[in-house]
Coordinates of C-alpha atoms (C1' of nucleotides) in Angstrom, one line a residue:
Chain A
M1 CA 25.7 -64.8 33.1
E2 CA 28.7 -67.0 32.9
F3 CA 32.3 -66.4 31.4
K4 CA 32.3 -67.3 27.9
E5 CA 28.8 -65.7 27.4
A6 CA 30.0 -62.7 28.5
K7 CA 32.8 -62.5 26.6
N8 CA 31.2 -63.3 23.2
K9 CA 28.8 -60.9 23.8
F10 CA 31.4 -58.1 24.5
V11 CA 33.2 -59.2 21.5
Q12 CA 30.1 -59.3 19.1
T13 CA 28.9 -56.1 20.7
W14 CA 32.2 -54.1 20.1
G15 CA 32.5 -55.6 16.4
A16 CA 28.8 -53.9 15.7
L17 CA 29.8 -50.9 16.9
G18 CA 32.6 -51.3 15.0
S19 CA 30.8 -51.2 11.9
Q20 CA 28.7 -48.3 12.3
W21 CA 31.8 -46.6 12.3
G22 CA 34.2 -47.0 9.6
I23 CA 35.7 -49.7 10.7
N24 CA 35.0 -53.7 9.5
K25 CA 33.2 -56.0 11.9
T26 CA 35.9 -57.9 11.5
M27 CA 38.8 -55.6 12.9
A28 CA 36.4 -54.5 15.6
K29 CA 36.1 -58.1 16.6
I30 CA 39.5 -58.9 16.5
H31 CA 40.1 -55.5 19.0
A32 CA 37.7 -56.5 21.7
L33 CA 39.5 -60.3 22.0
L34 CA 42.7 -58.7 22.4
M35 CA 41.5 -56.0 24.9
V36 CA 40.1 -58.6 27.1
S37 CA 42.7 -60.9 27.0
N38 CA 44.8 -60.9 29.4
E39 CA 48.1 -62.7 27.2
P40 CA 48.8 -62.6 23.7
V41 CA 46.8 -64.7 21.6
S42 CA 48.4 -66.3 18.5
M43 CA 46.3 -65.9 15.4
E44 CA 45.3 -69.8 15.6
D45 CA 43.6 -68.7 18.8
I46 CA 42.2 -65.8 16.7
M47 CA 40.8 -67.9 13.7
E48 CA 39.5 -70.1 16.2
E49 CA 37.7 -67.9 18.9
L50 CA 36.2 -65.7 16.1
Q51 CA 36.1 -68.7 13.1
I52 CA 37.4 -67.0 10.3
S53 CA 40.0 -68.0 8.0
R54 CA 43.8 -67.0 8.1
G55 CA 43.7 -64.9 5.4
N56 CA 40.9 -63.0 7.0
A57 CA 42.9 -62.5 10.1
S58 CA 46.5 -61.4 8.6
M59 CA 44.8 -59.0 6.9
N60 CA 42.9 -57.8 9.7
L61 CA 45.0 -57.9 12.0
R62 CA 48.1 -55.6 9.7
S63 CA 44.8 -53.2 9.3
L64 CA 45.1 -52.9 13.7
M65 CA 48.8 -52.8 13.6
D66 CA 49.0 -49.6 10.8
W67 CA 46.2 -48.6 13.6
G68 CA 48.8 -49.0 16.1
I69 CA 46.7 -50.5 18.3
V70 CA 47.5 -53.6 18.2
Y71 CA 50.9 -55.0 18.6
K72 CA 52.9 -58.5 17.7
E73 CA 54.8 -60.4 20.1
Y74 CA 57.2 -62.9 20.1
K75 CA 57.2 -65.7 22.8
A76 CA 61.0 -66.8 23.7
G77 CA 61.1 -70.9 22.5
E78 CA 57.7 -70.2 20.1
R79 CA 57.7 -69.8 16.3
K80 CA 54.1 -68.5 16.4
E81 CA 53.6 -64.7 16.6
F82 CA 51.4 -63.6 19.5
F83 CA 49.6 -60.2 19.0
T84 CA 48.1 -58.0 22.0
A85 CA 45.9 -55.1 22.1
E86 CA 46.5 -51.4 23.6
K87 CA 44.6 -51.7 27.0
D88 CA 44.9 -48.4 28.3
L89 CA 42.1 -46.4 27.2
D90 CA 43.4 -42.9 27.1
E91 CA 46.3 -44.0 24.9
L92 CA 44.0 -46.1 22.8
A93 CA 42.0 -43.3 22.4
V94 CA 44.3 -40.7 21.4
K95 CA 45.5 -43.4 19.2
I96 CA 42.3 -43.6 17.1
S97 CA 41.8 -40.0 17.6
R98 CA 45.1 -39.0 16.0
E99 CA 44.8 -41.8 13.1
R100 CA 41.1 -40.2 11.9
S101 CA 42.7 -37.1 12.2
K102 CA 45.0 -38.3 9.8
R103 CA 43.3 -39.9 7.8
E104 CA 39.7 -38.3 7.7
I105 CA 39.8 -34.4 8.7
K106 CA 42.4 -33.6 7.6
P107 CA 42.0 -34.2 4.0
T108 CA 38.6 -32.7 4.3
L109 CA 40.2 -29.9 5.5
K110 CA 42.2 -29.3 2.6
I111 CA 39.0 -29.7 0.3
L112 CA 37.2 -27.4 2.4
K113 CA 39.8 -24.5 2.3
E114 CA 39.8 -25.2 -1.8
V115 CA 36.1 -24.7 -2.2
S116 CA 35.9 -21.9 0.5
T117 CA 38.3 -19.7 -1.6
I118 CA 37.0 -19.9 -5.2
E119 CA 35.9 -16.4 -6.4
A120 CA 32.5 -15.8 -5.2
K121 CA 30.5 -14.2 -7.9
D122 CA 27.7 -11.9 -6.4
S123 CA 25.3 -14.2 -6.7
A124 CA 23.6 -15.2 -3.6
E125 CA 23.7 -18.4 -4.3
E126 CA 27.1 -18.7 -5.0
K127 CA 27.9 -16.2 -1.9
H128 CA 25.7 -18.5 0.8
F129 CA 28.1 -20.9 -1.1
V130 CA 31.5 -19.3 0.2
D131 CA 30.1 -18.5 3.2
Q132 CA 29.0 -22.1 4.4
T133 CA 31.8 -23.7 3.5
T134 CA 34.0 -21.4 5.1
K135 CA 31.9 -21.4 8.4
L136 CA 32.1 -25.6 7.8
Y137 CA 35.7 -25.4 7.4
D138 CA 36.4 -23.0 10.5
F139 CA 34.1 -25.4 12.8
V140 CA 35.8 -28.8 11.3
L141 CA 39.2 -26.9 12.2
K142 CA 37.9 -25.9 15.7
A143 CA 36.8 -29.5 16.6
D144 CA 40.1 -31.4 15.2
N145 CA 42.0 -29.2 17.2
M146 CA 39.9 -29.4 20.5
L147 CA 40.0 -33.3 20.6
D148 CA 43.7 -32.8 19.7
K149 CA 43.9 -30.9 23.0
M150 CA 41.6 -33.0 24.5
T151 CA 43.4 -36.0 24.1
E152 CA 46.6 -34.8 25.1
F153 CA 45.8 -33.2 27.9
N154 CA 44.1 -36.0 29.7
D155 CA 44.8 -36.4 33.3
N156 CA 45.7 -32.8 34.1
W157 CA 43.6 -29.7 35.7
L158 CA 42.1 -29.3 32.4
G159 CA 40.3 -32.2 32.1
K160 CA 39.6 -32.5 35.6
L161 CA 37.7 -29.1 35.3
V162 CA 35.9 -30.3 33.1
M163 CA 34.8 -33.4 34.6
K164 CA 33.5 -31.2 37.6
M165 CA 31.8 -29.1 35.1
M166 CA 29.7 -32.4 34.9
K167 CA 28.4 -32.4 38.3
Chain B
M1 CA 37.8 -23.6 -10.0
E2 CA 34.4 -22.2 -10.4
F3 CA 31.5 -22.3 -8.7
K4 CA 29.4 -25.8 -10.3
E5 CA 32.8 -27.5 -10.0
A6 CA 33.5 -26.3 -6.3
K7 CA 29.9 -27.4 -5.7
N8 CA 30.2 -30.7 -6.9
K9 CA 33.7 -31.3 -5.0
F10 CA 32.2 -30.4 -1.8
V11 CA 29.1 -32.6 -2.4
Q12 CA 31.6 -35.3 -3.5
T13 CA 33.7 -35.0 -0.7
W14 CA 31.7 -34.6 2.5
G15 CA 29.4 -37.9 1.1
A16 CA 32.5 -39.9 1.1
L17 CA 33.7 -39.0 4.3
G18 CA 29.7 -39.7 5.4
S19 CA 30.6 -43.1 4.3
Q20 CA 33.3 -43.5 6.3
W21 CA 31.5 -42.9 9.5
G22 CA 28.1 -44.6 9.7
I23 CA 26.0 -42.6 7.2
N24 CA 25.3 -43.4 4.1
K25 CA 27.0 -42.0 1.0
T26 CA 24.0 -40.7 -0.9
M27 CA 22.4 -39.8 2.2
A28 CA 25.5 -37.1 3.1
K29 CA 25.2 -36.1 -0.2
I30 CA 21.8 -34.7 0.0
H31 CA 22.9 -33.3 3.2
A32 CA 25.9 -31.4 1.4
L33 CA 23.7 -30.4 -0.9
L34 CA 20.9 -28.9 1.3
M35 CA 23.8 -27.2 3.3
V36 CA 25.3 -24.7 0.5
S37 CA 21.6 -24.6 -0.8
N38 CA 20.7 -20.9 -0.1
E39 CA 16.7 -21.5 -0.5
P40 CA 15.1 -24.7 -0.1
V41 CA 15.6 -27.7 -2.6
S42 CA 12.8 -30.2 -3.8
M43 CA 13.4 -33.2 -4.8
E44 CA 13.3 -33.5 -8.1
D45 CA 16.2 -31.4 -8.2
I46 CA 17.8 -33.0 -5.6
M47 CA 17.3 -36.2 -7.8
E48 CA 18.5 -34.4 -10.8
E49 CA 22.1 -32.9 -9.3
L50 CA 22.5 -36.2 -7.5
Q51 CA 21.1 -38.7 -10.3
I52 CA 19.2 -40.5 -8.3
S53 CA 15.8 -42.8 -8.3
R54 CA 13.1 -40.9 -6.5
G55 CA 13.0 -44.1 -4.7
N56 CA 16.5 -43.1 -2.8
A57 CA 15.5 -39.7 -2.6
S58 CA 12.6 -40.0 -0.3
M59 CA 13.9 -42.8 1.6
N60 CA 17.2 -40.8 2.5
L61 CA 15.3 -37.6 3.0
R62 CA 13.6 -39.3 5.4
S63 CA 16.4 -40.6 7.4
L64 CA 17.8 -37.1 7.1
M65 CA 14.5 -35.5 8.6
D66 CA 14.4 -38.8 11.8
W67 CA 17.9 -37.2 12.7
G68 CA 16.2 -34.2 12.8
I69 CA 19.0 -32.3 10.5
V70 CA 16.9 -31.7 7.6
Y71 CA 13.3 -30.3 7.6
K72 CA 10.4 -29.9 5.2
E73 CA 8.8 -27.0 3.6
Y74 CA 5.9 -26.0 1.7
K75 CA 6.0 -23.0 -0.5
A76 CA 2.9 -21.3 -0.9
G77 CA 0.7 -22.3 -3.7
E78 CA 3.4 -24.6 -4.5
R79 CA 2.3 -28.7 -4.3
K80 CA 5.5 -30.1 -4.1
E81 CA 7.9 -30.5 -1.2
F82 CA 11.2 -28.2 -0.4
F83 CA 13.7 -29.5 1.8
T84 CA 16.2 -27.2 3.9
A85 CA 19.3 -28.5 6.4
E86 CA 20.0 -27.3 9.2
K87 CA 22.8 -24.7 8.7
D88 CA 23.5 -23.7 11.8
L89 CA 27.0 -25.8 12.5
D90 CA 26.6 -25.8 16.5
E91 CA 23.2 -26.8 16.2
L92 CA 23.9 -29.8 13.6
A93 CA 26.7 -30.9 16.0
V94 CA 24.4 -31.3 18.9
K95 CA 21.7 -33.1 17.1
I96 CA 24.4 -35.7 15.4
S97 CA 25.6 -35.4 18.7
R98 CA 22.9 -36.6 20.3
E99 CA 21.0 -38.9 18.0
R100 CA 24.9 -40.9 17.7
S101 CA 24.4 -41.3 21.6
K102 CA 20.8 -42.0 21.8
R103 CA 21.3 -44.8 18.7
E104 CA 25.0 -46.5 19.8
I105 CA 26.3 -45.4 22.8
K106 CA 23.6 -46.0 25.4
P107 CA 22.9 -49.6 23.9
T108 CA 26.7 -50.0 24.0
L109 CA 27.0 -49.1 27.4
K110 CA 24.2 -51.2 28.6
I111 CA 25.8 -54.0 27.1
L112 CA 28.8 -53.3 28.6
K113 CA 27.1 -52.6 32.7
E114 CA 25.8 -55.9 31.7
V115 CA 29.3 -58.0 31.0
S116 CA 31.0 -56.0 33.4
T117 CA 29.3 -57.0 36.3
I118 CA 28.8 -61.5 35.8
E119 CA 30.7 -63.2 39.2
A120 CA 34.3 -62.9 38.5
K121 CA 35.4 -66.8 39.4
D122 CA 39.6 -66.2 40.6
S123 CA 41.0 -67.0 37.1
A124 CA 43.1 -64.6 36.1
E125 CA 41.5 -64.3 32.6
E126 CA 38.0 -63.9 33.9
K127 CA 39.5 -61.3 36.5
H128 CA 40.8 -58.8 33.4
F129 CA 37.7 -59.1 31.5
V130 CA 35.9 -57.5 34.5
D131 CA 38.7 -55.3 35.2
Q132 CA 38.8 -54.4 31.5
T133 CA 34.9 -53.8 30.7
T134 CA 34.6 -52.0 33.6
K135 CA 37.4 -49.7 33.0
L136 CA 35.9 -49.6 29.2
Y137 CA 32.7 -49.1 30.8
D138 CA 33.2 -45.9 32.7
F139 CA 35.5 -44.7 30.2
V140 CA 32.8 -44.5 27.3
L141 CA 30.0 -43.1 30.5
K142 CA 32.7 -41.0 30.7
A143 CA 33.4 -40.0 26.8
D144 CA 29.5 -39.5 26.5
N145 CA 29.2 -37.0 29.5
M146 CA 31.7 -34.9 28.0
L147 CA 31.0 -34.7 24.6
D148 CA 27.2 -33.9 25.9
K149 CA 28.7 -30.9 28.1
M150 CA 30.7 -29.4 25.1
T151 CA 27.9 -29.5 22.9
E152 CA 25.6 -28.2 25.6
F153 CA 27.5 -25.1 26.4
N154 CA 28.8 -24.3 23.4
D155 CA 29.2 -20.8 23.9
N156 CA 29.5 -20.5 26.9
W157 CA 32.6 -19.4 29.4
L158 CA 33.7 -22.9 29.2
G159 CA 33.5 -23.2 25.5
K160 CA 35.9 -20.2 25.6
L161 CA 38.3 -21.6 28.1
V162 CA 38.9 -24.4 26.0
M163 CA 39.4 -22.4 22.9
K164 CA 41.7 -20.1 25.0
M165 CA 43.7 -23.2 25.9
M166 CA 44.3 -23.9 22.7
K167 CA 46.2 -20.9 21.9
Chain C
dT1 C1' 69.9 -76.8 0.7
dT2 C1' 65.8 -78.4 2.3
dA3 C1' 62.2 -79.2 4.5
dA4 C1' 58.8 -77.6 8.4
dA5 C1' 56.6 -73.7 10.3
dC6 C1' 54.1 -70.1 9.8
dT7 C1' 52.2 -65.4 7.4
dT8 C1' 51.2 -62.7 3.0
dT9 C1' 48.8 -62.0 -0.7
dC10 C1' 45.3 -62.0 -4.1
dA11 C1' 41.5 -63.4 -7.4
dA12 C1' 37.2 -65.5 -7.3
dA13 C1' 33.1 -66.3 -4.5
dA14 C1' 29.9 -64.8 -0.8
dA15 C1' 28.2 -61.6 2.0
dT16 C1' 25.7 -57.1 3.1
dA17 C1' 24.4 -52.5 1.8
dA18 C1' 22.6 -49.5 -1.9
dT19 C1' 19.1 -48.4 -5.5
dT20 C1' 16.2 -48.7 -8.3
dG21 C1' 11.3 -48.3 -10.4
dA22 C1' 7.1 -49.4 -10.5
dA23 C1' 2.8 -49.9 -8.0
dA24 C1' 0.4 -48.0 -4.0
dC25 C1' -0.2 -44.5 -1.1
dA26 C1' -2.1 -39.6 -0.7
dT27 C1' -3.9 -35.3 -0.9
dA28 C1' -5.6 -31.3 -4.1
dT29 C1' -7.8 -29.7 -7.9
dT30 C1' -12.1 -29.8 -11.2
Chain D
dA1 C1' -16.1 -39.1 -8.2
dA2 C1' -12.8 -38.4 -11.3
dT3 C1' -8.1 -37.0 -12.3
dA4 C1' -3.8 -34.5 -12.0
dT5 C1' 0.2 -34.7 -9.0
dG6 C1' 3.1 -35.2 -5.7
dT7 C1' 5.3 -39.4 -2.4
dT8 C1' 6.5 -43.7 0.1
dT9 C1' 7.1 -48.7 -0.3
dC10 C1' 9.6 -52.7 -1.5
dA11 C1' 11.0 -56.8 -4.1
dA12 C1' 14.3 -57.1 -7.2
dT13 C1' 18.6 -56.0 -8.8
dT14 C1' 23.4 -53.7 -8.7
dA15 C1' 27.2 -52.3 -6.9
dT16 C1' 30.1 -52.4 -2.6
dT17 C1' 32.8 -54.9 0.8
dT18 C1' 34.5 -58.4 2.9
dT19 C1' 35.5 -63.0 3.2
dT20 C1' 37.5 -67.1 2.1
dG21 C1' 41.7 -70.4 0.8
dA22 C1' 45.4 -71.6 -1.7
dA23 C1' 49.6 -70.0 -3.9
dA24 C1' 53.2 -67.4 -2.8
dG25 C1' 56.8 -65.8 0.4
dT26 C1' 59.9 -65.9 5.0
dT27 C1' 62.3 -67.8 8.6
dT28 C1' 64.2 -70.9 11.2
dA29 C1' 66.8 -75.2 12.0
dA30 C1' 68.5 -79.8 10.7

DNA sequence: TTAAACTTTCAAAAATAATTGAAACATATT
DNA sequence: AATATGTTTCAATTATTTTTGAAAGTTTAA
């Protein structure tokens, strides 16, 4: 396989993966493209490489910057804007994790708290509902904290210990 | 808030969450409904509660069973089929985690391996590509294993240790 | 202040994904 | 074997999401 083919394959694969999670395909592709580029890329080049419109490129770059995983750069002398992706993977994971927590997990926890604290009458049905949603609340909270700590303590002894556990 | 309202709120919320990840909204709603039901639910009831068609219910129940998080049950004397959800959350997490790994992470790893092992010419561009995709391969592999072990060793000392770390 | 270079916005169009409903398929009952 | 009860499939429809492209907006420079 030669370089151009490999690059394309990578970008398409990352795009498909993104769409399987909540991220749109083009957004993921742009991110992929930037991750494997060794220097800042202009909007023109992104449009050209991915065959997308200016509006599309602009909107998805905006989203990526909102997520904090793509940065705008200015080259001296050049009028155009250039873009780079966060390339440090640990840092990337932290940012994605934080963002998803903020956008999805926290609001969900709020609702779970609400619905799990209704006054349960004595029907088995209602008791089960309260019981199950309470467990869910605890579980989601635990998982959220865990993810948070895991990304935070990336390179330290705990991380290494966990690594060792994996043989 | 009264029971019916709380139940509905929970189902809608869980549905929205699902659609934000790769799972379709109705599928997530059915799962939510079953999780908070204290006894098996018939397809009729699911259709009624979620206001969806028979075909839709059937197809999404099939998917949920493929994921291994919903089971079919037969009630003695009844001709109809009933459905229940996996209610143990640790078990649920393990199954979802395994399934996503199989469906998404493993295929991605395969591609990453492929593209990261092209013969890099000496251009900085190609070197960076190989370097970055190799790092990505290692990272994804590490994350996949970690998730696997984490779910596997759920209740044991490692889990508890990690919990303690979180204060 | 005008023009040139570039970016953003957003309504309309296109693409994609989910849903319906009725026919085909199963299985149990009479 | 015929009927009744229930489930699955899938082509057509409907809903949702993404993309386009041109007008409006911004910034820099002459």
